[in-house]
mmCIF file of C-alpha atoms in Angstrom:
data_model
loop_
_atom_site.group_PDB
_atom_site.id
_atom_site.type_symbol
_atom_site.label_atom_id
_atom_site.label_comp_id
_atom_site.label_asym_id
_atom_site.label_seq_id
_atom_site.Cartn_x
_atom_site.Cartn_y
_atom_site.Cartn_z
ATOM 1 C CA MET A 1 5.557 -15.738 5.280
ATOM 2 C CA THR A 2 2.334 -14.413 6.755
ATOM 3 C CA PHE A 3 0.978 -10.900 6.447
ATOM 4 C CA SER A 4 -1.551 -8.783 8.292
ATOM 5 C CA ALA A 5 -3.813 -6.080 6.915
ATOM 6 C CA GLY A 6 -2.002 -2.753 7.265
ATOM 7 C CA ASP A 7 1.493 -4.229 7.087
ATOM 8 C CA VAL A 8 4.123 -2.033 5.445
ATOM 9 C CA VAL A 9 6.204 -4.215 3.140
ATOM 10 C CA ASN A 10 8.832 -3.615 0.490
ATOM 11 C CA VAL A 11 7.621 -4.830 -2.897
ATOM 12 C CA ASP A 12 9.096 -4.765 -6.401
ATOM 13 C CA LEU A 13 6.353 -3.321 -8.598
ATOM 14 C CA SER A 14 8.457 -3.907 -11.697
ATOM 15 C CA THR A 15 8.928 -1.510 -14.617
ATOM 16 C CA PRO A 16 6.039 0.962 -14.842
ATOM 17 C CA ILE A 17 4.179 1.900 -17.972
ATOM 18 C CA GLY A 18 2.974 5.493 -18.191
ATOM 19 C CA HIS A 19 2.114 6.871 -14.758
ATOM 20 C CA GLU A 20 1.951 3.546 -12.891
ATOM 21 C CA ALA A 21 3.826 3.136 -9.637
ATOM 22 C CA GLY A 22 6.824 0.944 -10.248
ATOM 23 C CA PHE A 23 10.206 -0.321 -9.145
ATOM 24 C CA PRO A 24 10.906 -1.269 -5.502
ATOM 25 C CA HIS A 25 8.626 0.642 -3.119
ATOM 26 C CA PRO A 26 7.226 0.299 0.339
ATOM 27 C CA ALA A 27 3.527 -0.549 0.152
ATOM 28 C CA ILE A 28 0.646 -1.250 2.516
ATOM 29 C CA VAL A 29 -1.149 -4.598 2.431
ATOM 30 C CA VAL A 30 -4.890 -3.807 2.164
ATOM 31 C CA THR A 31 -6.321 -7.299 1.582
ATOM 32 C CA ALA A 32 -8.969 -8.330 4.135
ATOM 33 C CA GLN A 33 -7.541 -10.164 7.145
ATOM 34 C CA ARG A 34 -9.879 -13.152 6.652
ATOM 35 C CA VAL A 35 -8.331 -13.602 3.189
ATOM 36 C CA LEU A 36 -4.783 -13.148 4.511
ATOM 37 C CA ASP A 37 -5.455 -15.794 7.173
ATOM 38 C CA ALA A 38 -5.882 -18.332 4.330
ATOM 39 C CA ASN A 39 -2.316 -17.596 3.085
ATOM 40 C CA PRO A 40 -3.241 -16.448 -0.429
ATOM 41 C CA ALA A 41 -0.747 -16.392 -3.304
ATOM 42 C CA ILE A 42 -1.970 -12.912 -4.327
ATOM 43 C CA VAL A 43 -2.616 -9.872 -2.110
ATOM 44 C CA HIS A 44 -3.641 -6.272 -2.725
ATOM 45 C CA VAL A 45 -1.235 -3.455 -1.901
ATOM 46 C CA VAL A 46 -1.208 0.328 -2.047
ATOM 47 C CA PRO A 47 2.223 1.798 -2.883
ATOM 48 C CA LEU A 48 3.773 4.496 -0.719
ATOM 49 C CA THR A 49 5.797 7.450 -1.940
ATOM 50 C CA SER A 50 7.576 10.351 -0.268
ATOM 51 C CA ARG A 51 6.617 12.559 -3.223
ATOM 52 C CA PHE A 52 3.286 14.192 -2.403
ATOM 53 C CA ARG A 53 1.088 15.183 -5.309
ATOM 54 C CA ARG A 54 -1.866 16.391 -3.220
ATOM 55 C CA PHE A 55 -4.329 14.070 -4.984
ATOM 56 C CA ALA A 56 -7.561 13.398 -3.083
ATOM 57 C CA SER A 57 -6.727 9.708 -3.507
ATOM 58 C CA GLU A 58 -3.565 9.975 -1.363
ATOM 59 C CA ILE A 59 -3.551 9.376 2.380
ATOM 60 C CA GLU A 60 -0.697 10.833 4.426
ATOM 61 C CA ILE A 61 1.136 8.342 6.638
ATOM 62 C CA ALA A 62 3.488 9.813 9.240
ATOM 63 C CA ALA A 63 6.830 8.102 9.828
ATOM 64 C CA ASP A 64 6.623 6.134 13.041
ATOM 65 C CA PRO A 65 8.618 3.309 14.662
ATOM 66 C CA SER A 66 5.472 1.133 14.642
ATOM 67 C CA ASN A 67 5.067 1.332 10.844
ATOM 68 C CA GLY A 68 8.766 1.155 9.985
ATOM 69 C CA LEU A 69 8.722 4.204 7.710
ATOM 70 C CA ASP A 70 11.723 6.546 7.695
ATOM 71 C CA GLU A 71 9.830 9.548 6.314
ATOM 72 C CA ARG A 72 6.334 10.925 5.892
ATOM 73 C CA SER A 73 4.721 9.112 2.985
ATOM 74 C CA ALA A 74 1.631 9.214 0.792
ATOM 75 C CA ALA A 75 -0.410 6.041 0.344
ATOM 76 C CA GLN A 76 -1.281 6.138 -3.364
ATOM 77 C CA CYS A 77 -4.753 4.594 -3.246
ATOM 78 C CA GLN A 78 -5.214 5.243 -6.975
ATOM 79 C CA HIS A 79 -2.450 2.669 -7.579
ATOM 80 C CA VAL A 80 -3.969 -0.250 -5.644
ATOM 81 C CA ARG A 81 -2.901 -3.503 -7.278
ATOM 82 C CA ALA A 82 -2.800 -7.242 -6.866
ATOM 83 C CA VAL A 83 0.676 -8.751 -6.509
ATOM 84 C CA ALA A 84 2.072 -12.191 -5.812
ATOM 85 C CA THR A 85 3.110 -12.656 -2.192
ATOM 86 C CA ALA A 86 6.477 -13.818 -3.535
ATOM 87 C CA ARG A 87 7.125 -10.139 -4.431
ATOM 88 C CA LEU A 88 6.744 -9.048 -0.790
ATOM 89 C CA GLN A 89 9.533 -8.827 1.754
ATOM 90 C CA GLU A 90 9.141 -9.195 5.513
ATOM 91 C CA PRO A 91 6.854 -6.545 7.049
ATOM 92 C CA ARG A 92 8.609 -3.399 8.293
ATOM 93 C CA GLY A 93 5.728 -2.511 10.588
ATOM 94 C CA ASN A 94 1.990 -1.801 10.435
ATOM 95 C CA VAL A 95 0.089 1.453 9.831
ATOM 96 C CA GLY A 96 -2.712 0.540 12.267
ATOM 97 C CA GLY A 97 -6.467 0.456 12.013
ATOM 98 C CA VAL A 98 -7.180 4.158 11.549
ATOM 99 C CA ALA A 99 -4.881 4.646 8.545
ATOM 100 C CA LEU A 100 -5.979 1.316 7.048
ATOM 101 C CA ALA A 101 -9.641 2.337 7.331
ATOM 102 C CA GLN A 102 -8.898 5.684 5.635
ATOM 103 C CA ILE A 103 -7.105 3.908 2.781
ATOM 104 C CA ARG A 104 -9.920 1.388 2.329
ATOM 105 C CA GLU A 105 -12.491 4.208 2.322
ATOM 106 C CA VAL A 106 -10.657 5.995 -0.500
ATOM 107 C CA ILE A 107 -10.348 2.732 -2.453
ATOM 108 C CA ALA A 108 -14.094 2.165 -2.041
ATOM 109 C CA LEU A 109 -14.762 5.681 -3.392
ATOM 110 C CA LEU A 110 -12.447 5.095 -6.345
ATOM 111 C CA LEU A 111 -14.203 1.826 -7.189
ATOM 112 C CA ASP A 112 -17.692 3.201 -6.504
ATOM 113 C CA VAL A 113 -18.327 0.583 -3.814
ATOM 114 C CA PRO A 114 -21.183 1.616 -1.489
#
């Protein structure tokens, strides 16, 4: 299965510890496209939730036929994680370049990447 940056996929994040995101969730693939083109075994995802907490690290994603979401969701950039591609299901849609850029900008701020 191949993935594109910005794809919305269902992923099983397993049993959480503490305040981690866990269990089956939709998530956005944020790995660079040049890496995805090499069919990696591991990709980076940002989980989505319909429960807004109003953290500065959340990006709102509107439900849209092109992204496959059924309801307005928050991309939880603070929960970015690496997962095996075997955990990912077929893409539901794609959030597009603008939302993906916003998510990557927040991740860069969280990681103190210039």
